[in-house]
CSV table of C-alpha atoms and ligand atoms in Angstrom, one decimal:
chain,number,residue,atom,x,y,z
V,1,UNK,CA,81.0,88.8,-84.5
V,2,UNK,CA,81.2,89.3,-80.8
V,3,UNK,CA,84.5,88.4,-79.4
V,4,UNK,CA,84.6,87.1,-75.9
V,5,UNK,CA,87.5,87.9,-73.7
V,6,UNK,CA,88.1,85.1,-71.3
V,7,UNK,CA,88.8,86.5,-67.9
V,8,UNK,CA,88.2,84.7,-64.7
V,9,UNK,CA,84.7,84.7,-63.3
V,10,UNK,CA,85.6,86.6,-60.1
V,11,UNK,CA,87.2,89.5,-62.0
V,12,UNK,CA,84.3,89.5,-64.5
V,13,UNK,CA,81.9,89.7,-61.6
V,14,UNK,CA,83.8,92.5,-59.9
V,15,UNK,CA,83.8,94.5,-63.1
V,16,UNK,CA,80.1,93.9,-63.7
V,17,UNK,CA,79.2,94.8,-60.1
V,18,UNK,CA,81.1,98.1,-60.1
V,19,UNK,CA,79.7,98.9,-63.6
V,20,UNK,CA,76.2,98.3,-62.2
V,21,UNK,CA,76.8,100.4,-59.0
V,22,UNK,CA,78.2,103.2,-61.0
V,23,UNK,CA,74.8,103.4,-62.9
V,24,UNK,CA,72.9,104.1,-59.7
V,25,UNK,CA,72.0,107.6,-58.8
V,26,UNK,CA,71.3,107.9,-55.1
V,27,UNK,CA,73.5,106.8,-52.2
V,28,UNK,CA,70.5,105.1,-50.6
V,29,UNK,CA,69.9,103.0,-53.7
V,30,UNK,CA,73.6,102.1,-53.8
V,31,UNK,CA,73.7,101.0,-50.2
V,32,UNK,CA,70.6,98.9,-50.6
V,33,UNK,CA,72.1,97.2,-53.6
V,34,UNK,CA,75.4,96.7,-51.8
V,35,UNK,CA,73.6,95.1,-49.0
V,36,UNK,CA,72.0,92.6,-51.3
V,37,UNK,CA,75.3,92.0,-53.1
V,38,UNK,CA,77.0,91.4,-49.7
V,39,UNK,CA,74.8,88.3,-49.5
V,40,UNK,CA,76.6,86.8,-52.5
V,41,UNK,CA,79.1,84.2,-51.2
V,42,UNK,CA,80.8,83.2,-54.5
V,43,UNK,CA,80.6,83.2,-58.3
V,44,UNK,CA,81.5,80.5,-60.7
V,45,UNK,CA,81.1,79.9,-64.4
V,46,UNK,CA,79.9,76.6,-65.8
V,47,UNK,CA,80.0,76.8,-69.6
V,48,UNK,CA,77.6,79.5,-70.6
V,49,UNK,CA,76.0,79.8,-67.2
V,50,UNK,CA,77.3,82.3,-64.7
V,51,UNK,CA,76.3,81.0,-61.2
V,52,UNK,CA,75.9,83.4,-58.3
V,53,UNK,CA,75.8,81.7,-54.9
V,54,UNK,CA,74.0,83.5,-52.1
V,55,UNK,CA,73.9,83.1,-48.3
V,56,UNK,CA,70.1,82.7,-48.2
V,57,UNK,CA,67.3,81.6,-50.4
V,58,UNK,CA,65.5,84.8,-50.1
V,59,UNK,CA,68.5,86.7,-51.5
V,60,UNK,CA,68.7,84.3,-54.4
V,61,UNK,CA,65.1,84.9,-55.3
V,62,UNK,CA,65.2,88.6,-54.8
V,63,UNK,CA,68.4,89.1,-56.8
V,64,UNK,CA,67.0,87.1,-59.6
V,65,UNK,CA,63.8,89.1,-59.8
V,66,UNK,CA,65.3,92.5,-59.3
V,67,UNK,CA,68.8,92.3,-60.9
V,68,UNK,CA,69.1,89.3,-63.2
V,69,UNK,CA,68.6,91.2,-66.5
V,70,UNK,CA,70.6,94.3,-65.4
V,71,UNK,CA,73.5,92.2,-64.2
V,72,UNK,CA,73.4,90.2,-67.4
V,73,UNK,CA,74.0,93.4,-69.5
V,74,UNK,CA,76.7,94.5,-67.1
V,75,UNK,CA,78.4,91.1,-67.4
V,76,UNK,CA,78.3,91.5,-71.2
V,77,UNK,CA,79.7,95.0,-70.9
V,78,UNK,CA,82.4,93.8,-68.6
V,79,UNK,CA,83.5,91.3,-71.2
V,80,UNK,CA,81.3,88.2,-70.7
V,81,UNK,CA,79.9,86.3,-73.6
V,82,UNK,CA,76.6,87.7,-75.0
V,83,UNK,CA,74.8,84.5,-74.6
V,84,UNK,CA,75.8,84.1,-70.9
V,85,UNK,CA,73.0,83.1,-68.7
V,86,UNK,CA,72.8,83.9,-65.0
V,87,UNK,CA,71.6,81.6,-62.3
V,88,UNK,CA,71.2,82.4,-58.6
V,89,UNK,CA,71.7,79.5,-56.1
V,90,UNK,CA,71.6,79.1,-52.4
V,91,UNK,CA,75.0,78.3,-51.0
V,92,UNK,CA,74.3,75.5,-48.5
V,93,UNK,CA,77.7,75.8,-46.9
V,94,UNK,CA,77.3,79.5,-46.0
V,95,UNK,CA,77.3,80.2,-42.3
V,96,UNK,CA,74.4,82.4,-41.3
V,97,UNK,CA,75.3,85.8,-40.0
V,98,UNK,CA,72.3,85.8,-37.8
V,99,UNK,CA,70.4,83.0,-36.2
V,100,UNK,CA,66.9,82.8,-37.5
V,101,UNK,CA,63.9,81.0,-36.3
V,102,UNK,CA,63.5,78.0,-38.5
V,103,UNK,CA,60.2,77.3,-40.2
V,104,UNK,CA,59.8,73.7,-39.3
V,105,UNK,CA,56.6,71.8,-38.8
V,106,UNK,CA,56.4,72.9,-35.2
V,107,UNK,CA,56.6,76.5,-36.4
V,108,UNK,CA,58.7,77.4,-33.3
V,109,UNK,CA,61.8,75.2,-33.4
V,110,UNK,CA,64.9,77.2,-33.3
V,111,UNK,CA,68.1,76.1,-35.0
V,112,UNK,CA,71.6,77.3,-35.7
V,113,UNK,CA,71.2,76.5,-39.4
V,114,UNK,CA,69.8,79.3,-41.5
V,115,UNK,CA,66.3,78.8,-42.6
V,116,UNK,CA,65.7,78.6,-46.3
V,117,UNK,CA,63.0,81.2,-45.7
V,118,UNK,CA,65.3,83.4,-43.8
V,119,UNK,CA,64.6,87.0,-44.8
V,120,UNK,CA,67.0,88.9,-42.6
V,121,UNK,CA,69.5,91.2,-44.2
V,122,UNK,CA,73.0,91.1,-42.9
V,123,UNK,CA,74.0,93.5,-40.2
V,124,UNK,CA,77.0,95.7,-40.8
V,125,UNK,CA,79.5,94.7,-38.1
V,126,UNK,CA,81.0,98.1,-38.0
V,127,UNK,CA,77.8,99.6,-36.9
V,128,UNK,CA,78.4,99.3,-33.2
V,129,UNK,CA,77.9,101.5,-30.2
V,130,UNK,CA,81.7,101.9,-29.9
V,131,UNK,CA,81.8,103.4,-33.4
V,132,UNK,CA,78.9,105.7,-32.8
V,133,UNK,CA,79.9,109.2,-31.7
V,134,UNK,CA,77.7,110.7,-29.1
V,135,UNK,CA,76.7,114.4,-29.3
V,136,UNK,CA,73.7,116.7,-28.4
V,137,UNK,CA,72.0,115.8,-31.7
V,138,UNK,CA,71.8,112.1,-31.0
V,139,UNK,CA,72.3,111.6,-27.3
V,140,UNK,CA,68.6,110.8,-26.5
V,141,UNK,CA,68.3,108.4,-29.4
V,142,UNK,CA,71.6,106.7,-28.3
V,143,UNK,CA,70.4,106.5,-24.7
V,144,UNK,CA,67.2,104.9,-25.8
V,145,UNK,CA,69.1,102.4,-28.0
V,146,UNK,CA,71.2,101.5,-25.0
V,147,UNK,CA,68.1,101.2,-22.9
V,148,UNK,CA,66.8,98.6,-25.4
V,149,UNK,CA,70.0,96.6,-25.1
V,150,UNK,CA,69.7,96.6,-21.3
V,151,UNK,CA,66.1,95.6,-21.3
V,152,UNK,CA,64.9,94.2,-24.6
V,153,UNK,CA,61.2,94.0,-24.8
V,154,UNK,CA,60.6,96.2,-21.8
V,155,UNK,CA,57.4,98.2,-22.2
V,156,UNK,CA,58.8,101.8,-22.0
V,157,UNK,CA,61.2,101.1,-24.8
V,158,UNK,CA,59.0,98.9,-27.0
V,159,UNK,CA,58.8,99.8,-29.8
V,160,UNK,CA,61.7,102.1,-30.1
V,161,UNK,CA,61.1,104.5,-33.0
V,162,UNK,CA,64.1,106.6,-34.3
V,163,UNK,CA,63.5,109.3,-36.8
V,164,UNK,CA,65.5,112.0,-38.5
V,165,UNK,CA,67.0,113.1,-41.9
V,166,UNK,CA,68.9,111.0,-44.2
V,167,UNK,CA,72.5,110.1,-43.4
V,168,UNK,CA,72.3,111.0,-39.7
V,169,UNK,CA,73.0,107.6,-38.2
V,170,UNK,CA,69.6,105.9,-37.8
V,171,UNK,CA,70.6,102.7,-39.5
V,172,UNK,CA,73.9,102.7,-37.6
V,173,UNK,CA,72.2,103.0,-34.3
V,174,UNK,CA,69.5,100.4,-35.0
V,175,UNK,CA,72.1,97.9,-36.2
V,176,UNK,CA,74.2,98.6,-33.1
V,177,UNK,CA,71.3,97.3,-31.0
V,178,UNK,CA,71.3,94.2,-33.1
V,179,UNK,CA,75.0,93.7,-33.0
V,180,UNK,CA,75.2,94.2,-29.3
V,181,UNK,CA,72.2,91.9,-28.4
V,182,UNK,CA,73.7,89.3,-30.7
V,183,UNK,CA,77.0,89.5,-29.0
V,184,UNK,CA,75.4,89.1,-25.6
V,185,UNK,CA,73.2,86.2,-26.7
V,186,UNK,CA,74.1,84.5,-30.0
V,187,UNK,CA,71.0,82.4,-29.7
V,188,UNK,CA,68.6,85.3,-30.0
V,189,UNK,CA,66.5,85.3,-33.2
V,190,UNK,CA,67.2,88.7,-34.7
V,191,UNK,CA,65.8,90.0,-37.9
V,192,UNK,CA,66.8,93.3,-39.6
V,193,UNK,CA,65.3,94.4,-42.8
V,194,UNK,CA,64.1,97.5,-44.6
V,195,UNK,CA,60.4,98.1,-44.7
V,196,UNK,CA,60.6,97.9,-48.5
V,197,UNK,CA,62.1,94.4,-48.3
V,198,UNK,CA,59.5,93.4,-45.7
V,199,UNK,CA,56.7,94.6,-48.0
V,200,UNK,CA,58.2,92.9,-51.1
V,201,UNK,CA,58.5,89.7,-49.2
V,202,UNK,CA,54.9,89.8,-48.1
V,203,UNK,CA,53.8,90.4,-51.7
V,204,UNK,CA,55.9,87.3,-52.7
V,205,UNK,CA,54.5,85.2,-49.9
V,206,UNK,CA,50.9,86.1,-51.0
V,207,UNK,CA,51.8,85.2,-54.6
V,208,UNK,CA,53.1,81.8,-53.5
V,209,UNK,CA,50.2,81.3,-51.1
V,210,UNK,CA,52.7,81.2,-48.2
V,211,UNK,CA,51.0,83.9,-46.1
V,212,UNK,CA,50.8,81.5,-43.2
V,213,UNK,CA,54.5,80.7,-43.1
V,214,UNK,CA,55.3,84.4,-43.5
V,215,UNK,CA,53.1,85.1,-40.5
V,216,UNK,CA,54.7,82.4,-38.4
V,217,UNK,CA,58.2,83.5,-39.3
V,218,UNK,CA,57.8,87.0,-38.0
V,219,UNK,CA,56.1,85.9,-34.8
V,220,UNK,CA,59.0,83.8,-33.7
V,221,UNK,CA,61.6,86.6,-33.6
V,222,UNK,CA,63.1,88.1,-30.5
V,223,UNK,CA,64.2,91.4,-32.0
V,224,UNK,CA,62.6,92.8,-35.2
V,225,UNK,CA,64.3,95.8,-36.7
V,226,UNK,CA,62.5,97.5,-39.6
V,227,UNK,CA,64.4,100.3,-41.3
V,228,UNK,CA,62.8,103.2,-43.1
V,229,UNK,CA,59.2,102.5,-42.3
V,230,UNK,CA,58.1,105.5,-44.3
V,231,UNK,CA,58.0,102.9,-47.2
V,232,UNK,CA,55.1,101.1,-45.5
V,233,UNK,CA,53.0,103.9,-46.8
V,234,UNK,CA,52.9,102.0,-50.1
V,235,UNK,CA,51.0,98.9,-48.9
V,236,UNK,CA,47.6,99.1,-47.3
V,237,UNK,CA,47.0,95.3,-47.0
V,238,UNK,CA,50.5,94.9,-45.6
V,239,UNK,CA,49.9,97.5,-42.9
V,240,UNK,CA,47.2,95.2,-41.6
V,241,UNK,CA,49.6,92.3,-41.6
V,242,UNK,CA,52.2,94.4,-39.9
V,243,UNK,CA,49.8,95.5,-37.3
V,244,UNK,CA,49.0,91.9,-36.4
V,245,UNK,CA,52.7,91.0,-36.3
V,246,UNK,CA,53.4,94.0,-34.2
V,247,UNK,CA,50.8,93.1,-31.6
V,248,UNK,CA,51.8,89.5,-31.5
V,249,UNK,CA,55.5,90.4,-30.9
V,250,UNK,CA,54.6,93.1,-28.3
V,251,UNK,CA,52.4,90.8,-26.4
V,252,UNK,CA,55.2,88.2,-26.2
V,253,UNK,CA,57.5,91.0,-25.0
V,254,UNK,CA,59.7,90.8,-28.1
V,255,UNK,CA,61.5,93.9,-29.0
V,256,UNK,CA,60.7,96.0,-32.1
V,257,UNK,CA,62.9,98.8,-33.4
V,258,UNK,CA,62.0,101.1,-36.3
V,259,UNK,CA,63.4,104.0,-38.1
V,260,UNK,CA,61.9,106.6,-40.4
V,261,UNK,CA,62.7,109.9,-42.0
V,262,UNK,CA,59.9,111.6,-40.2
V,263,UNK,CA,58.1,111.3,-36.8
V,264,UNK,CA,55.2,108.8,-36.7
V,265,UNK,CA,52.5,111.5,-36.8
V,266,UNK,CA,54.0,112.7,-40.0
V,267,UNK,CA,53.5,109.4,-41.8
V,268,UNK,CA,50.2,110.4,-43.4
V,269,UNK,CA,49.4,107.2,-45.3
V,270,UNK,CA,49.9,104.9,-42.4
V,271,UNK,CA,46.8,103.9,-40.6
V,272,UNK,CA,46.0,105.7,-37.3
V,273,UNK,CA,46.1,102.6,-35.2
V,274,UNK,CA,49.6,101.7,-36.4
V,275,UNK,CA,50.8,105.2,-35.8
V,276,UNK,CA,49.5,105.0,-32.2
V,277,UNK,CA,51.3,101.7,-31.8
V,278,UNK,CA,54.5,103.4,-33.1
V,279,UNK,CA,54.1,106.1,-30.6
V,280,UNK,CA,53.3,103.8,-27.8
V,281,UNK,CA,56.9,103.1,-26.8
V,282,UNK,CA,59.8,105.5,-27.1
V,283,UNK,CA,60.1,108.0,-30.0
V,284,UNK,CA,63.5,109.7,-30.4
V,285,UNK,CA,64.8,112.0,-33.1
V,286,UNK,CA,68.4,112.3,-34.4
V,287,UNK,CA,69.2,115.8,-35.6
V,288,UNK,CA,72.1,117.2,-37.6
V,289,UNK,CA,75.3,117.1,-35.6
V,290,UNK,CA,77.0,120.3,-34.4
V,291,UNK,CA,80.6,121.2,-35.3
V,292,UNK,CA,82.2,119.3,-32.3
V,293,UNK,CA,80.2,116.2,-33.1
V,294,UNK,CA,81.1,116.4,-36.8
V,295,UNK,CA,84.8,116.7,-35.9
V,296,UNK,CA,84.6,113.8,-33.4
V,297,UNK,CA,82.9,111.6,-36.0
V,298,UNK,CA,85.6,112.5,-38.6
V,299,UNK,CA,88.3,111.7,-36.1
V,300,UNK,CA,86.7,108.3,-35.4
V,301,UNK,CA,86.2,107.5,-39.0
V,302,UNK,CA,89.8,108.5,-39.9
V,303,UNK,CA,91.4,106.4,-37.2
V,304,UNK,CA,93.7,103.9,-38.8
V,305,UNK,CA,93.8,105.6,-42.2
V,306,UNK,CA,97.3,105.5,-43.7
V,307,UNK,CA,98.8,108.0,-44.2
V,308,UNK,CA,96.9,109.7,-41.4
V,309,UNK,CA,94.6,112.6,-42.2
V,310,UNK,CA,95.9,115.8,-40.7
V,311,UNK,CA,93.7,117.7,-38.3
V,312,UNK,CA,93.4,120.7,-40.5
V,313,UNK,CA,91.7,118.6,-43.2
V,314,UNK,CA,89.3,117.1,-40.7
V,315,UNK,CA,88.4,120.5,-39.5
V,316,UNK,CA,88.0,121.8,-43.0
V,317,UNK,CA,85.5,119.0,-43.7
V,318,UNK,CA,83.6,119.5,-40.4
V,319,UNK,CA,83.4,123.2,-41.2
V,320,UNK,CA,82.1,122.9,-44.7
V,321,UNK,CA,80.0,119.7,-44.8
V,322,UNK,CA,77.3,120.0,-42.2
V,323,UNK,CA,74.1,118.3,-43.3
V,324,UNK,CA,74.9,114.6,-43.8
V,325,UNK,CA,77.3,112.4,-41.9
V,326,UNK,CA,77.3,110.2,-45.1
V,327,UNK,CA,78.6,113.2,-47.2
V,328,UNK,CA,81.3,113.8,-44.6
V,329,UNK,CA,82.4,110.3,-45.0
V,330,UNK,CA,82.6,110.6,-48.7
V,331,UNK,CA,84.7,113.7,-48.4
V,332,UNK,CA,87.0,112.0,-46.0
V,333,UNK,CA,87.5,109.1,-48.4
V,334,UNK,CA,88.4,111.5,-51.1
V,335,UNK,CA,91.0,113.2,-49.0
V,336,UNK,CA,92.3,109.8,-47.9
V,337,UNK,CA,92.7,108.6,-51.5
V,338,UNK,CA,94.5,111.9,-52.3
V,339,UNK,CA,96.8,111.4,-49.4
V,340,UNK,CA,97.6,107.8,-50.5
V,341,UNK,CA,98.5,109.0,-54.0
V,342,UNK,CA,100.3,112.1,-53.0
V,343,UNK,CA,101.5,111.9,-49.3
V,344,UNK,CA,104.0,114.7,-49.7
V,345,UNK,CA,101.7,117.5,-50.7
V,346,UNK,CA,100.5,119.7,-47.8
V,347,UNK,CA,96.8,119.8,-47.7
V,348,UNK,CA,96.3,123.5,-47.8
V,349,UNK,CA,92.9,125.2,-47.8
V,350,UNK,CA,93.2,125.8,-51.5
V,351,UNK,CA,93.9,122.1,-52.3
V,352,UNK,CA,91.1,121.0,-50.0
V,353,UNK,CA,88.6,123.3,-51.5
V,354,UNK,CA,89.5,122.1,-55.0
V,355,UNK,CA,89.5,118.5,-53.9
V,356,UNK,CA,86.1,118.7,-52.2
V,357,UNK,CA,84.4,121.2,-54.5
V,358,UNK,CA,81.7,118.7,-55.5
V,359,UNK,CA,80.8,118.1,-51.9
V,360,UNK,CA,80.8,121.7,-51.0
V,361,UNK,CA,78.8,122.7,-54.0
V,362,UNK,CA,76.2,120.1,-53.1
V,363,UNK,CA,76.2,121.3,-49.5
V,364,UNK,CA,75.6,124.9,-50.6
V,365,UNK,CA,72.7,124.0,-52.8
V,366,UNK,CA,71.3,121.8,-50.1
V,367,UNK,CA,71.3,124.8,-47.7
V,368,UNK,CA,70.2,127.4,-50.2
V,369,UNK,CA,67.2,126.1,-52.0
V,370,UNK,CA,64.0,127.5,-50.5
V,371,UNK,CA,60.5,126.4,-51.4
V,372,UNK,CA,59.6,129.9,-52.4
V,373,UNK,CA,62.4,130.0,-54.9
V,374,UNK,CA,61.4,126.6,-56.3
V,375,UNK,CA,57.7,127.7,-56.7
V,376,UNK,CA,58.6,131.0,-58.4
V,377,UNK,CA,61.1,129.4,-60.8
V,378,UNK,CA,58.7,126.6,-61.8
V,379,UNK,CA,55.9,129.2,-62.1
V,380,UNK,CA,58.0,131.3,-64.4
V,381,UNK,CA,59.0,128.4,-66.6
V,382,UNK,CA,55.4,127.3,-67.1
V,383,UNK,CA,54.1,130.9,-67.3
V,384,UNK,CA,51.7,130.6,-64.5
V,385,UNK,CA,51.2,132.5,-61.2
V,386,UNK,CA,52.5,131.3,-57.9
V,387,UNK,CA,48.9,131.8,-56.6
V,388,UNK,CA,47.7,129.3,-59.2
V,389,UNK,CA,50.3,126.8,-58.1
V,390,UNK,CA,49.0,127.2,-54.6
V,391,UNK,CA,45.4,127.0,-55.6
V,392,UNK,CA,43.1,124.0,-55.7
V,393,UNK,CA,42.5,124.3,-59.5
V,394,UNK,CA,43.0,121.0,-61.2
V,395,UNK,CA,43.6,121.9,-64.9
V,396,UNK,CA,46.5,119.9,-66.3
V,397,UNK,CA,48.4,123.2,-67.2
V,398,UNK,CA,48.5,123.8,-63.4
V,399,UNK,CA,48.8,120.3,-62.1
V,400,UNK,CA,52.1,119.6,-63.8
V,401,UNK,CA,54.0,122.7,-62.6
V,402,UNK,CA,52.5,122.3,-59.1
V,403,UNK,CA,53.5,118.6,-58.9
V,404,UNK,CA,56.9,119.3,-60.4
V,405,UNK,CA,57.6,122.0,-57.8
V,406,UNK,CA,56.5,119.6,-55.0
V,407,UNK,CA,58.9,117.0,-56.5
V,408,UNK,CA,61.8,119.4,-56.4
V,409,UNK,CA,61.0,120.5,-52.9
V,410,UNK,CA,60.8,116.9,-51.7
V,411,UNK,CA,63.8,115.5,-53.6
V,412,UNK,CA,66.3,118.4,-53.7
V,413,UNK,CA,65.9,120.0,-50.3
V,414,UNK,CA,66.1,118.6,-46.8
V,415,UNK,CA,62.7,120.0,-45.9
V,416,UNK,CA,60.3,117.7,-44.2
V,417,UNK,CA,56.9,116.8,-45.6
V,418,UNK,CA,55.0,119.0,-43.1
V,419,UNK,CA,56.8,122.1,-44.1
V,420,UNK,CA,56.4,121.3,-47.8
V,421,UNK,CA,52.7,120.6,-47.4
V,422,UNK,CA,52.2,123.8,-45.5
V,423,UNK,CA,54.0,125.9,-48.1
V,424,UNK,CA,52.0,124.4,-50.9
V,425,UNK,CA,48.8,124.8,-48.9
V,426,UNK,CA,48.1,121.1,-49.5
V,427,UNK,CA,47.7,117.9,-47.4
V,428,UNK,CA,50.7,115.5,-46.9
V,429,UNK,CA,49.1,112.9,-49.1
V,430,UNK,CA,48.5,115.4,-51.9
V,431,UNK,CA,52.2,116.2,-51.9
V,432,UNK,CA,53.3,112.6,-51.8
V,433,UNK,CA,50.9,111.8,-54.6
V,434,UNK,CA,52.3,114.7,-56.6
V,435,UNK,CA,55.9,113.6,-56.1
V,436,UNK,CA,55.1,110.0,-57.0
V,437,UNK,CA,53.3,111.1,-60.2
V,438,UNK,CA,56.2,113.1,-61.3
V,439,UNK,CA,58.6,110.3,-60.5
V,440,UNK,CA,56.7,108.0,-62.8
V,441,UNK,CA,56.3,110.5,-65.5
V,442,UNK,CA,60.0,111.3,-65.5
V,443,UNK,CA,60.8,107.7,-66.3
V,444,UNK,CA,59.0,107.9,-69.6
V,445,UNK,CA,58.6,111.6,-70.6
V,446,UNK,CA,61.8,113.0,-72.0
V,447,UNK,CA,60.3,116.5,-72.3
V,448,UNK,CA,59.4,116.7,-68.7
V,449,UNK,CA,62.9,115.6,-67.7
V,450,UNK,CA,64.3,118.3,-69.9
V,451,UNK,CA,62.1,120.9,-68.2
V,452,UNK,CA,63.2,119.7,-64.8
V,453,UNK,CA,66.8,120.0,-65.8
V,454,UNK,CA,66.3,123.5,-67.1
V,455,UNK,CA,64.5,124.5,-63.8
V,456,UNK,CA,67.2,122.9,-61.7
V,457,UNK,CA,69.9,124.7,-63.6
V,458,UNK,CA,68.1,128.0,-63.0
V,459,UNK,CA,68.0,127.1,-59.3
V,460,UNK,CA,71.8,126.5,-59.5
V,461,UNK,CA,71.8,122.7,-59.2
V,462,UNK,CA,71.6,119.6,-61.3
V,463,UNK,CA,69.9,116.2,-61.4
V,464,UNK,CA,72.7,114.5,-59.5
V,465,UNK,CA,72.1,116.9,-56.6
V,466,UNK,CA,69.1,114.9,-55.7
V,467,UNK,CA,69.3,114.0,-52.1
V,468,UNK,CA,66.5,111.6,-51.5
I,501,LIG,P1,70.6,107.0,-41.9
I,501,LIG,O1,70.2,105.6,-41.7
I,501,LIG,O2,70.1,108.0,-40.9
I,501,LIG,O3,70.3,107.5,-43.3
I,501,LIG,P2,73.2,105.9,-41.5
I,501,LIG,O4,73.0,105.2,-40.2
I,501,LIG,O5,73.2,105.1,-42.8
I,501,LIG,O6,72.2,107.1,-41.7
I,501,LIG,O7,74.6,106.7,-41.4
I,501,LIG,C1,75.3,107.2,-42.5
I,501,LIG,C2,76.7,107.1,-42.2
I,501,LIG,O8,77.1,108.0,-41.2
I,501,LIG,C3,77.1,105.7,-41.6
I,501,LIG,O9,78.4,105.3,-42.2
I,501,LIG,C4,77.3,105.9,-40.1
I,501,LIG,O10,78.3,105.1,-39.6
I,501,LIG,C5,77.7,107.4,-40.1
I,501,LIG,N1,77.3,108.0,-38.8
I,501,LIG,C6,76.1,108.7,-38.6
I,501,LIG,N2,76.1,109.2,-37.4
I,501,LIG,C7,77.2,108.8,-36.8
I,501,LIG,C8,77.7,109.0,-35.4
I,501,LIG,N3,77.1,109.7,-34.5
I,501,LIG,N4,78.9,108.4,-35.2
I,501,LIG,C9,79.6,107.7,-36.1
I,501,LIG,N5,79.1,107.5,-37.3
I,501,LIG,C10,78.0,108.0,-37.7
I,502,LIG,MG1,69.2,104.3,-43.0
């Protein structure tokens, strides 16, 4: 018999949520899920039904489709009854974080009340210009973002396209634009969402024959921010829709801001006419920060931490963790927790290096792994020649190692698609296709996963070192 522990719903929810988050592998996935979870306003339990209230209807639908069954098992594991059902409901009393255009009969009426179709994801209020540290790696992108705030919709800055590696501040900068414009004019219709969400929503609208209301919704926005547009590569039909939305907004002098991990020209699966639209405004790159900027970011992020983090610890982190601002933040959090638990111990180099060994190991792998090394290790494992991996031959005994090597290069190194494609002597889309194929196969083929693990360990890293 299953025994049910009766704990209050909030606690049960907190446990289930952290259980679920701990199962996720990548930081990006975690932050995406956290963003959705932040739309949950309250939880209650009515008999056998666990009711999750959300701040907008779209979140309720999305959470239901994507997470209901996973959350149900996590609730069980956290101590909920095994026959517990989950329901997602719109919390009518929730205040909107952002004013959205309402889809009323007129199609253009604007209201303070959040529309039931509202699709925007909440902005992180901490992502402001004040919190963004300027340095040579990001000063152009920052200036462009401030230009947008000064003149939203103005042609030279519309669209603004920010690109750069993961964890370098693209989302922060984009949301700073939203936060600042909202502060200046709370009536502005602002919409922030990831390209993936945008695409999912379009697919849902088509399913429910609501393409028309989808279209109207996005044409009545003053500021549209689409994060991680590299994901648009997945949907051909959607690209057409996006193109039309894009033109309509631009013609009405509405501002569009986008981010991506690569420059527009390196988005091989996106139609040429969209690329040229993306390039038609201002394109700016954010690069990895130098030592001074890293230290300044750490100082900023550590302001207000109690007990305070000593300078030598901040310098140690800035010295050893160079590639991601996000990883620097993780290291800082770890030091801060250690300080809270043990404020008396001096944070010597030895202690710091032990405390942060995970981060530093990851950083070293990140820097070290070369594509040559990946190709030769994979070739050896599959007893083929590197020249065969680089060839066009399509026999399965070559396709698997070739695609696996592409997958490792793409997921475990910070190298961009152009460089990977060049080193494999293939086109961008061949590389992307290879990576995708392996991703799918890894979900179902235990043998392939085992081979990947062996190869990674030979390369001196492990599955959890995956950075994208
Ligand atoms: P990206 O979208 O490029 O992957 P994010 O915008 O999510 O990166 O940034 C990751 C983290 O690093 C965020 O917490 C962000 O606040 C922080 N960050 C990045 N660059 C800066 C900067 N220049 N100043 C302050 N914080 C930064
Ligand atoms: Mg981002």
